[in-house]
Backbone as a chain_set.jsonl record, in Angstrom:
{"seq": "MEQIELVVNEELNGERLDKAVASLCSDLSRSAVQQLIADELVFVNDKPTNKKYSVKTGDIIIVSVPDYKGGRRLWTCFNQPGELEEFEYIE", "coords": {"N": [[36.67, -47.401, 8.657], [36.231, -47.676, 12.052], [36.984, -50.062, 14.597], [35.737, -51.29, 17.626], [36.608, -53.193, 20.37], [34.988, -55.007, 22.8], [34.623, -56.547, 26.001], [32.43, -58.636, 27.652], [31.458, -58.16, 30.953], [30.906, -59.581, 34.279], [28.796, -58.192, 35.452], [27.104, -57.571, 33.363], [26.203, -59.964, 32.42], [23.781, -61.908, 30.857], [22.259, -59.768, 29.978], [20.509, -57.991, 27.33], [21.955, -57.68, 24.081], [21.971, -55.071, 22.877], [21.533, -53.407, 25.088], [23.749, -54.019, 26.674], [25.934, -53.147, 25.07], [25.32, -50.414, 24.904], [25.606, -49.805, 27.592], [28.332, -50.259, 27.979], [29.455, -48.465, 26.216], [29.044, -45.446, 26.866], [28.369, -43.11, 25.481], [26.954, -43.875, 23.31], [23.702, -44.151, 22.265], [20.983, -46.353, 23.088], [19.284, -46.75, 20.94], [20.954, -46.014, 18.825], [22.825, -48.05, 18.99], [21.163, -50.215, 18.412], [20.64, -49.658, 15.725], [23.205, -49.983, 14.624], [23.485, -52.715, 15.099], [21.387, -53.709, 13.497], [22.384, -53.01, 11.029], [24.318, -54.861, 10.77], [26.801, -54.364, 11.996], [27.722, -55.035, 14.404], [29.257, -57.594, 16.112], [29.25, -60.683, 17.857], [31.479, -62.717, 19.374], [32.673, -63.138, 16.857], [30.44, -63.419, 15.178], [27.565, -62.183, 13.486], [24.646, -60.949, 15.129], [21.404, -60.605, 16.743], [19.619, -57.828, 18.334], [18.357, -58.83, 20.559], [19.869, -60.843, 21.594], [21.211, -62.511, 24.368], [23.862, -61.562, 26.25], [26.89, -63.112, 27.417], [29.129, -63.573, 30.15], [32.418, -62.841, 29.31], [31.986, -62.898, 26.584], [33.03, -61.624, 23.449], [32.622, -58.603, 21.99], [32.462, -56.976, 18.974], [32.319, -53.812, 17.702], [31.708, -52.099, 14.852], [32.3, -48.963, 13.789], [31.012, -46.611, 11.646], [32.777, -44.329, 9.469], [32.548, -40.856, 9.853], [31.67, -37.717, 8.397], [32.585, -34.299, 8.722], [32.086, -32.787, 11.84], [33.675, -33.585, 15.051], [33.481, -36.41, 17.2], [33.498, -37.789, 20.407], [33.611, -40.897, 21.759], [32.997, -42.821, 24.592], [34.088, -45.744, 26.033], [33.872, -48.647, 28.09], [36.009, -51.132, 28.473], [36.801, -53.135, 30.222], [35.915, -53.682, 33.658], [36.6, -50.724, 35.297], [38.489, -50.01, 33.383], [38.886, -47.523, 31.211], [38.292, -46.466, 27.959], [38.777, -44.14, 25.41], [37.456, -43.154, 22.346], [37.985, -41.392, 19.457], [36.14, -40.047, 16.866], [35.751, -39.002, 13.516], [33.211, -37.01, 12.399]], "CA": [[35.742, -47.775, 9.715], [36.918, -48.004, 13.302], [36.393, -51.18, 15.327], [35.896, -51.268, 19.076], [36.447, -54.527, 20.953], [34.49, -54.968, 24.172], [34.486, -57.851, 26.642], [31.303, -58.598, 28.582], [31.831, -58.458, 32.335], [29.895, -60.334, 35.036], [27.64, -57.342, 35.722], [26.227, -57.535, 32.194], [25.82, -61.324, 32.05], [22.346, -62.104, 30.696], [21.61, -58.58, 29.408], [20.373, -57.942, 25.878], [23.143, -57.146, 23.412], [21.898, -53.619, 22.702], [21.681, -52.769, 26.396], [25.133, -54.222, 27.116], [26.822, -52.247, 24.319], [25.012, -49.048, 25.34], [26.192, -49.652, 28.931], [29.783, -50.216, 27.853], [29.782, -47.252, 25.449], [28.061, -44.536, 27.444], [27.971, -42.057, 24.551], [26.107, -44.458, 22.271], [22.352, -44.409, 22.752], [20.529, -47.715, 22.804], [18.745, -46.772, 19.57], [22.106, -45.998, 17.913], [23.375, -49.41, 19.03], [20.225, -51.071, 17.678], [20.845, -49.42, 14.302], [24.462, -50.641, 14.271], [23.203, -54.155, 15.075], [20.564, -53.96, 12.309], [23.269, -52.849, 9.87], [25.32, -55.929, 10.913], [28.087, -53.767, 12.354], [28.049, -55.533, 15.741], [29.476, -59.043, 16.106], [29.545, -61.316, 19.145], [32.313, -63.896, 19.132], [32.883, -63.201, 15.398], [29.214, -63.724, 14.447], [26.51, -61.169, 13.621], [23.525, -61.443, 15.915], [20.349, -59.596, 16.852], [19.645, -57.017, 19.552], [17.788, -59.579, 21.683], [20.833, -61.84, 22.071], [21.624, -62.345, 25.767], [25.314, -61.692, 26.323], [27.434, -63.95, 28.484], [30.428, -63.139, 30.646], [33.522, -63.268, 28.462], [31.7, -62.669, 25.166], [33.781, -60.536, 22.825], [31.754, -57.841, 21.104], [33.157, -56.062, 18.067], [31.434, -52.792, 17.158], [32.318, -51.368, 13.743], [31.682, -47.643, 13.745], [31.271, -45.99, 10.351], [33.452, -43.036, 9.433], [31.633, -39.736, 9.679], [32.264, -36.515, 7.828], [32.173, -33.082, 9.423], [32.652, -32.534, 13.165], [34.311, -34.667, 15.793], [32.694, -36.978, 18.291], [34.285, -38.625, 21.297], [32.821, -41.949, 22.377], [33.667, -43.387, 25.741], [33.705, -47.144, 26.231], [34.521, -49.352, 29.179], [36.323, -52.459, 27.974], [36.802, -53.994, 31.403], [35.59, -52.855, 34.815], [37.688, -49.836, 35.693], [39.323, -49.639, 32.236], [38.18, -46.578, 30.361], [38.924, -46.185, 26.676], [38.09, -43.108, 24.664], [37.641, -43.278, 20.924], [37.581, -40.176, 18.769], [35.721, -40.315, 15.504], [35.473, -37.841, 12.689], [31.828, -37.064, 11.903]], "C": [[36.562, -48.228, 10.922], [36.207, -49.171, 13.972], [36.731, -51.057, 16.801], [35.678, -52.686, 19.573], [36.067, -54.369, 22.414], [34.391, -56.389, 24.707], [33.39, -57.734, 27.7], [31.775, -59.003, 29.978], [30.663, -59.143, 33.056], [28.638, -59.515, 35.29], [26.631, -57.366, 34.578], [25.769, -58.915, 31.733], [24.298, -61.431, 31.992], [21.606, -60.908, 30.124], [21.466, -58.722, 27.895], [21.604, -57.268, 25.286], [23.096, -55.631, 23.309], [22.094, -52.88, 24.018], [23.123, -52.881, 26.889], [26.08, -53.265, 26.399], [26.579, -50.807, 24.736], [25.584, -48.786, 26.738], [27.704, -49.506, 28.868], [30.265, -48.977, 27.102], [28.756, -46.194, 25.832], [27.591, -43.442, 26.497], [27.149, -42.573, 23.38], [24.729, -44.711, 22.873], [21.968, -45.846, 22.386], [19.969, -47.802, 21.385], [19.866, -46.734, 18.535], [22.732, -47.387, 17.843], [22.468, -50.356, 18.25], [20.39, -50.892, 16.173], [22.139, -50.075, 13.826], [24.269, -52.156, 14.171], [22.406, -54.508, 13.815], [21.391, -53.871, 11.027], [24.397, -53.887, 9.852], [26.723, -55.372, 11.125], [28.503, -54.145, 13.775], [28.126, -57.053, 15.664], [29.744, -59.507, 17.533], [30.28, -62.606, 18.841], [32.417, -64.191, 17.628], [31.64, -63.543, 14.587], [28.236, -62.558, 14.589], [25.353, -61.772, 14.406], [22.464, -60.361, 16.006], [20.385, -58.927, 18.218], [19.138, -57.768, 20.776], [18.728, -60.65, 22.233], [21.206, -61.527, 23.513], [23.123, -62.595, 25.868], [25.713, -62.527, 27.526], [28.79, -63.392, 28.898], [31.528, -63.704, 29.752], [33.259, -63.138, 26.978], [32.539, -61.501, 24.665], [32.868, -59.887, 21.789], [32.625, -56.907, 20.272], [32.115, -55.117, 17.488], [32.207, -52.055, 16.071], [31.572, -50.05, 13.596], [32.028, -46.98, 12.42], [32.016, -44.67, 10.498], [32.411, -41.959, 9.161], [32.382, -38.56, 9.089], [31.771, -35.313, 8.624], [32.883, -32.949, 10.747], [33.275, -33.741, 13.804], [33.381, -35.155, 16.892], [33.609, -37.873, 19.115], [33.348, -39.634, 21.951], [33.637, -42.579, 23.483], [33.158, -44.805, 25.948], [34.498, -47.735, 27.383], [34.754, -50.781, 28.725], [36.285, -53.481, 29.101], [36.416, -53.116, 32.585], [36.807, -52.021, 35.216], [38.602, -49.405, 34.56], [38.51, -48.776, 31.297], [38.971, -46.366, 29.087], [38.11, -45.121, 25.987], [38.455, -43.252, 23.201], [37.153, -41.998, 20.269], [37.288, -40.498, 17.33], [35.488, -39.007, 14.777], [34.067, -38.004, 12.144], [31.744, -36.412, 10.55]], "O": [[37.465, -49.057, 10.806], [34.981, -49.266, 13.927], [37.866, -50.759, 17.172], [34.675, -53.315, 19.236], [36.748, -53.677, 23.171], [34.11, -57.325, 23.958], [33.424, -56.836, 28.541], [32.405, -60.045, 30.159], [29.569, -59.267, 32.505], [27.537, -60.065, 35.339], [25.433, -57.199, 34.805], [25.025, -59.024, 30.759], [23.607, -61.091, 32.953], [20.421, -61.023, 29.81], [22.204, -59.475, 27.259], [22.214, -56.4, 25.909], [24.083, -54.965, 23.622], [22.752, -51.84, 24.055], [23.656, -51.93, 27.461], [26.931, -52.641, 27.033], [27.533, -50.048, 24.906], [26.001, -47.667, 27.035], [28.29, -48.722, 29.615], [31.375, -48.5, 27.339], [27.715, -46.07, 25.186], [26.507, -42.893, 26.695], [26.696, -41.788, 22.548], [24.608, -45.408, 23.881], [22.555, -46.459, 21.494], [20.155, -48.811, 20.704], [19.748, -47.354, 17.478], [23.122, -47.847, 16.77], [22.955, -51.207, 17.506], [20.293, -51.862, 15.422], [22.172, -50.66, 12.743], [24.816, -52.802, 13.278], [22.712, -55.493, 13.143], [21.122, -54.581, 10.058], [25.311, -53.809, 9.032], [27.695, -55.834, 10.527], [29.503, -53.646, 14.292], [27.191, -57.715, 15.213], [30.386, -58.807, 18.316], [29.769, -63.478, 18.138], [32.27, -65.332, 17.191], [31.759, -63.921, 13.422], [28.087, -62.003, 15.678], [25.117, -62.979, 14.345], [22.616, -59.3, 15.401], [21.074, -59.378, 19.133], [19.45, -57.394, 21.906], [18.412, -61.295, 23.233], [21.49, -60.374, 23.836], [23.596, -63.701, 25.607], [24.982, -62.634, 28.51], [29.507, -62.809, 28.085], [31.559, -64.903, 29.474], [34.187, -63.252, 26.176], [32.733, -60.512, 25.373], [32.407, -60.531, 20.846], [33.427, -56.144, 20.811], [31.149, -55.552, 16.862], [33.246, -51.454, 16.345], [30.374, -50.023, 13.315], [33.204, -46.803, 12.102], [31.901, -43.985, 11.514], [31.511, -42.138, 8.34], [33.593, -38.431, 9.266], [30.653, -35.323, 9.139], [34.112, -32.989, 10.81], [33.393, -34.797, 13.183], [32.591, -34.386, 17.44], [34.406, -38.63, 18.562], [32.392, -39.248, 22.625], [34.83, -42.838, 23.322], [31.953, -45.039, 26.028], [35.649, -47.368, 27.618], [33.807, -51.559, 28.603], [35.776, -54.587, 28.918], [36.579, -51.899, 32.511], [37.895, -52.55, 35.442], [39.424, -48.51, 34.753], [37.562, -49.243, 30.666], [40.176, -46.115, 29.127], [36.88, -45.186, 25.978], [39.621, -43.447, 22.856], [36.023, -41.57, 20.505], [38.086, -41.143, 16.65], [35.071, -38.018, 15.379], [33.755, -39.008, 11.504], [30.666, -36.353, 9.959]]}, "num_chains": 1, "name": "protein.A"}
């Protein structure tokens, strides 16, 4: 299982967790993020939380992405403003 670490920037301060993660990882739909949260694969500051949690500037979000079998998928995430990280996963 791959883990992605994201840091909440000022633009996302006060947003719901699911919306913030979907904004930071443009290839993850909000419903996919909600499922990861429901499966307790998303942590904020080392604690599981719910999709309605309002993120704060500086929060550290860890997204654990399950390993997939089959094809390949490239997910794009923005860790900091202007910093683009690409993560390749095996589906």
